[in-house]
Structures are given as C-alpha cells and as structure tokens.
Amino acid sequence: MTNSREIASLILSNVYQGKKLDWALNTNKNLAKLDSRDRSFVSLLVLTALRRQGQIDKIISSFIKKPLKKNSQVNYILKIALAQIMFMDTPDYSSVNTAVEISKKYNLEKLVNGVLRNILREKNTINIDSTELNIPNWLRKSTIDNLGKEKLSLISKQIVKEPSIDIKIKKEIFQKLKWEEILKGKNIFQETIRIDYKSDISKLPFYSEGHWWIQGLSATFPVILINHIYKNHKKDEISILDVGASPGGKSFQLIESGFKLQSIEISNVRVKKLLKNLNRLKYETKIINDDFITHEMDEKFDCILIDAPCSASGLIQKKPEMLVIKKNINDLKLKQKLMLEKASKLLKDGGYLIYCVCSIISSEGNEQIKSFLKNFKNFSLFNCFSPIESFGVVNDDLPYFFTTPDLSSEHGGIDGFFIACLKKNY
Ligand SMILES: C[S@@+](CC[C@H](N)C(=O)[O-])C[C@H]1O[C@@H](n2cnc3c(N)ncnc32)[C@H](O)[C@@H]1O
C-alpha cells in the first residue's frame, strides 16, 4: 500500500521534472485510490513543498554535507518531510518515521533519519520568515527591477498562503439568488464570490446548471473595462475579437454582456475545453481554432482583446510549480509583440485594443506596450481604469494598470495582472 507521503514525494518529483502539477495529481493512480481527505492532504503536502521550495532547500543544504544526486527520490522525500516539520501542523514523529520508512526502498534510510533528527533538534532556531528565498532567480531579478525589493518581500509573504477561489456568477442570475450563502463565500466585487474551498469544484451548488465559472478577480477586469468603454453603446452593434480565448472566462463575460463576439484560440485541446465550458454554461460564440498571428481575416473589429500567452508569473500563488521550473520568456515576448502587431491591422479606426497578461514582469507588460507605441504612432494609451482602480495601481505618465499578488490583502490577495487600453486614432 502506498502511503500519502510517498505519493506526495513522487508527485513532487514529477513536477520538478517539468510535468504540470494538475497533470501529476490527476494521473497518479495511487492518489485516485485514496479518500478525499487523504487526497487533499497529499495535495497540501506537494503545494507546501513547492511554495516553500527555496526555504526548504536552504535548510536541507545546511544539514547535508555531500549534496544528493539531483533527481534522487530521497530529495523529494526530504522536501515533503520538511514541508511538514517546518510549515505544517503534522506531528514531527509521523513526518520523520514515514520519511525514513519510504527511503528504505532507496537504501538511504540512515541518511534521512540522521538529517531529519538533526533538523528537529535545531527546529526552533531555524528562521522561517525569509520567504524571499522561495522566489526563483529568474523572477526575483525582474521583480526587483520592476517593483523594488520591498515589493518582492511583500509578494513572497503572500504567495506562501493558500489561495482562495474566485467564482464569477452569470450577470443575469447574480441578483436572483443569495450567492454568499449558497457558496459560503464573500462577494468581493460585482458578480465575483470568493470562497475557501479545497475539494472538487464540480460538486459546488449550481455547477451543472451552468450558473457560474471559475475566474480570478483580476482576470475579470479587462471585460469590465470594455463594458465601461462601451457603456453608452448598443452592445450587439460592437464587434469584438477575443484572442487566446480558452478556457473562456473573458469570452463568457463578453457573451453575457451582449457583444458581437468571435473567439480565436490556437490550441485544439484548449478549444475542446472552451467548448465544454460553453456547453455547460449554455453560451455560444463563433470559435476560430487557429493561430491569430497568421490567420487571414477580411473583417475588422471595433475592439480586440488580447489575453496573451505569458509567464503567468502573476498566478504564482495559485501555480507554485512555476517556482521550480525555469521559464524562458523570450519566445512569449515575441508572440506578444506579433499579436499586438496583428491586432493593429484588424482593428477599425477609432477602435480599442485591450492588451493584458497575468504577469508581473515588465517586459511582458509595460515595456511590451512602450515598444509597440514607438512603432505604431496611430495608437495611444488611455485611462479607462476608474471602475477597478482601487484594486491596483494606475501608472501616472503612461496610463496602464497593474495588480501584484500582495494587493487587496483585505480580501486575501489578488493575482498579478497587467492591462493596457489602446485607442487606434483616426
Ligand atoms: C492567458 S490564456 C487565455 C485565457 C482566456 N482568455 C480566458 O480568459 O479564459 C492564453 C491563451 O492564448 C492561446 N494562444 C497562444 N498563442 C496563440 C495564438 N498565436 N493564437 C491564438 N491563441 C493563442 C493559448 O493557447 C491560451 O489558451
């Protein structure tokens, strides 16, 4: 029988070897055999080991003289044990005993026993406040350059916390039911209810009826802004192209608002996901399954929303696997640039281009926009952020908007996000 902690260490090794956390959790057969409480425990073990990876590595390296082989399973057994000993409420003896038991398979039980017992002896003197250690170098440098050291520290304190889940209720249904009571959550803005929930989302009330979808608060902002821009227009006369549409949150908002929408998405797999979501919500949109950059279109649009592929560094609290996988963002930056250029051609004169990324890295956000503006003099930035400005920062000279994970702490944080609204001048 495979033990929860053993399963956790195997899943952790999958993630370190580049597998997506969701994939590693969903495809582990032993995990599927556990009851829901144990499954949640495994998930928490892995998430804690990832969120605290820098701190855990520092502790391990100061207690092991000779470094372990990089992909030795014992690395992951130790990381899972340390996640519990230093950062969770599990009893120390059970964390240590199981780690020793599991490492017998690798003939390294003496080492594991020795290291963990030495750590236990000094547990109370080990500093566990240095959360900056968990931010990997590739992100640390760009965060400091863009936002400063103090911000890095605030972000690092936020991302070790369990994130909440944001649920976007359909506009037309929001007023009809008492959603805070139904979902046991808090209405943090417009139709978004924030909940603390660790189990299967599809078991929540009104999932199969399609009354809501999952969408982080900051990801709802671009369409809130589009609604603000077109508040005095007939929505069904405004043509919008949603670029990079799956899993669909922004398309769903545009549909419920009544815009004339087309959605383009490059990935076949993700188009299937989008269709499944549309089907559950009983919504429809015209979907183009193609590469936006090369796709030929005769039509021009009043508004184009680019939710560009990016580092997803703004989602670091929800996706802590990015802390251990080195990202190469050069390809993404090129794609973002080409998407902006393509959109410039497909936009009507006087139209609006909304560019957003769930990133806190400036080269994907404000720098990308600055270089676009240098080459496309017929575009200008404009400030339409009044409906959302209390949630983030509106830049002064060049108006763009961003959030960072440490903001909106009164609600328990917010995903990092960048939005620029550009107008194509006549
Ligand atoms: C940040 S996600 C979009 C999230 C989505 N807008 C939502 O609100 O649910 C970016 C999406 O862009 C898609 N994508 C990447 N490159 C693309 C391209 N060249 N053309 C169209 N879609 C692309 C990705 O497959 C991914 O689904």
PDB file of C-alpha atoms and ligand atoms in Angstrom, residues 214-215 219 242-253 264-267 270-271 274 288 290-294 305-310 315 335 339 356-358, ligand 1:
ATOM      1  CA  ILE A 214     -14.113  29.964 -12.083  1.00  0.00           C
ATOM      2  CA  GLN A 215     -12.330  33.234 -12.857  1.00  0.00           C
ATOM      3  CA  ALA A 219      -8.936  38.318 -14.881  1.00  0.00           C
ATOM      4  CA  ASP A 242     -11.242  37.663 -28.072  1.00  0.00           C
ATOM      5  CA  VAL A 243      -7.696  36.490 -28.804  1.00  0.00           C
ATOM      6  CA  GLY A 244      -6.385  33.496 -26.856  1.00  0.00           C
ATOM      7  CA  ALA A 245      -9.840  32.582 -25.671  1.00  0.00           C
ATOM      8  CA  SER A 246      -9.647  29.301 -23.771  1.00  0.00           C
ATOM      9  CA  PRO A 247     -10.701  28.267 -21.116  1.00  0.00           C
ATOM     10  CA  GLY A 248     -13.107  31.107 -21.794  1.00  0.00           C
ATOM     11  CA  GLY A 249     -13.660  33.425 -18.812  1.00  0.00           C
ATOM     12  CA  LYS A 250     -13.373  36.600 -20.874  1.00  0.00           C
ATOM     13  CA  SER A 251     -15.460  35.241 -23.747  1.00  0.00           C
ATOM     14  CA  PHE A 252     -18.198  34.294 -21.248  1.00  0.00           C
ATOM     15  CA  GLN A 253     -18.211  37.825 -19.823  1.00  0.00           C
ATOM     16  CA  ILE A 264      -9.819  32.736 -31.529  1.00  0.00           C
ATOM     17  CA  GLU A 265      -7.679  30.054 -29.890  1.00  0.00           C
ATOM     18  CA  ILE A 266      -4.631  28.250 -31.299  1.00  0.00           C
ATOM     19  CA  SER A 267      -4.721  25.037 -29.278  1.00  0.00           C
ATOM     20  CA  ARG A 270      -7.904  24.100 -25.300  1.00  0.00           C
ATOM     21  CA  VAL A 271     -10.656  24.674 -27.876  1.00  0.00           C
ATOM     22  CA  LEU A 274     -13.630  26.041 -24.244  1.00  0.00           C
ATOM     23  CA  ILE A 288     -11.784  30.117 -34.748  1.00  0.00           C
ATOM     24  CA  ASP A 290      -6.146  28.882 -35.496  1.00  0.00           C
ATOM     25  CA  ASP A 291      -3.021  30.931 -34.909  1.00  0.00           C
ATOM     26  CA  PHE A 292      -4.096  34.556 -34.589  1.00  0.00           C
ATOM     27  CA  ILE A 293      -0.726  35.749 -35.862  1.00  0.00           C
ATOM     28  CA  THR A 294      -1.077  34.020 -39.250  1.00  0.00           C
ATOM     29  CA  LEU A 305      -8.961  41.825 -26.540  1.00  0.00           C
ATOM     30  CA  ILE A 306      -5.557  40.134 -26.425  1.00  0.00           C
ATOM     31  CA  ASP A 307      -5.124  37.917 -23.380  1.00  0.00           C
ATOM     32  CA  ALA A 308      -1.639  36.952 -24.418  1.00  0.00           C
ATOM     33  CA  PRO A 309       0.283  33.806 -23.544  1.00  0.00           C
ATOM     34  CA  CYS A 310       2.811  34.846 -20.879  1.00  0.00           C
ATOM     35  CA  LEU A 315      -0.533  33.458 -10.836  1.00  0.00           C
ATOM     36  CA  LYS A 335       4.497  36.146 -29.584  1.00  0.00           C
ATOM     37  CA  MET A 339      -0.092  39.531 -31.587  1.00  0.00           C
ATOM     38  CA  CYS A 356      -3.483  42.009 -20.897  1.00  0.00           C
ATOM     39  CA  VAL A 357      -1.160  39.430 -19.336  1.00  0.00           C
ATOM     40  CA  CYS A 358      -1.308  37.636 -15.982  1.00  0.00           C
TER      41      CYS A 358
HETATM   42  C1  LIG B   1      -3.800  33.502 -20.850  1.00  0.00           C
HETATM   43  S1  LIG B   1      -4.505  32.247 -21.797  1.00  0.00           S
HETATM   44  C2  LIG B   1      -6.101  32.870 -22.133  1.00  0.00           C
HETATM   45  C3  LIG B   1      -7.143  32.794 -21.060  1.00  0.00           C
HETATM   46  C4  LIG B   1      -8.514  33.155 -21.586  1.00  0.00           C
HETATM   47  N1  LIG B   1      -8.538  34.410 -22.282  1.00  0.00           N
HETATM   48  C5  LIG B   1      -9.567  33.218 -20.502  1.00  0.00           C
HETATM   49  O1  LIG B   1      -9.950  34.300 -20.081  1.00  0.00           O
HETATM   50  O2  LIG B   1     -10.003  32.143 -20.070  1.00  0.00           O
HETATM   51  C6  LIG B   1      -3.748  32.483 -23.349  1.00  0.00           C
HETATM   52  C7  LIG B   1      -4.335  31.633 -24.451  1.00  0.00           C
HETATM   53  O3  LIG B   1      -3.771  32.057 -25.689  1.00  0.00           O
HETATM   54  C8  LIG B   1      -3.686  30.927 -26.525  1.00  0.00           C
HETATM   55  N2  LIG B   1      -2.747  31.271 -27.614  1.00  0.00           N
HETATM   56  C9  LIG B   1      -1.400  31.284 -27.555  1.00  0.00           C
HETATM   57  N3  LIG B   1      -0.883  31.669 -28.742  1.00  0.00           N
HETATM   58  C10 LIG B   1      -1.931  31.904 -29.564  1.00  0.00           C
HETATM   59  C11 LIG B   1      -2.030  32.321 -30.923  1.00  0.00           C
HETATM   60  N4  LIG B   1      -0.946  32.572 -31.647  1.00  0.00           N
HETATM   61  N5  LIG B   1      -3.257  32.448 -31.461  1.00  0.00           N
HETATM   62  C12 LIG B   1      -4.366  32.203 -30.729  1.00  0.00           C
HETATM   63  N6  LIG B   1      -4.323  31.805 -29.434  1.00  0.00           N
HETATM   64  C13 LIG B   1      -3.123  31.667 -28.854  1.00  0.00           C
HETATM   65  C14 LIG B   1      -3.206  29.851 -25.575  1.00  0.00           C
HETATM   66  O4  LIG B   1      -3.412  28.557 -26.105  1.00  0.00           O
HETATM   67  C15 LIG B   1      -4.035  30.145 -24.334  1.00  0.00           C
HETATM   68  O5  LIG B   1      -5.224  29.420 -24.348  1.00  0.00           O
END
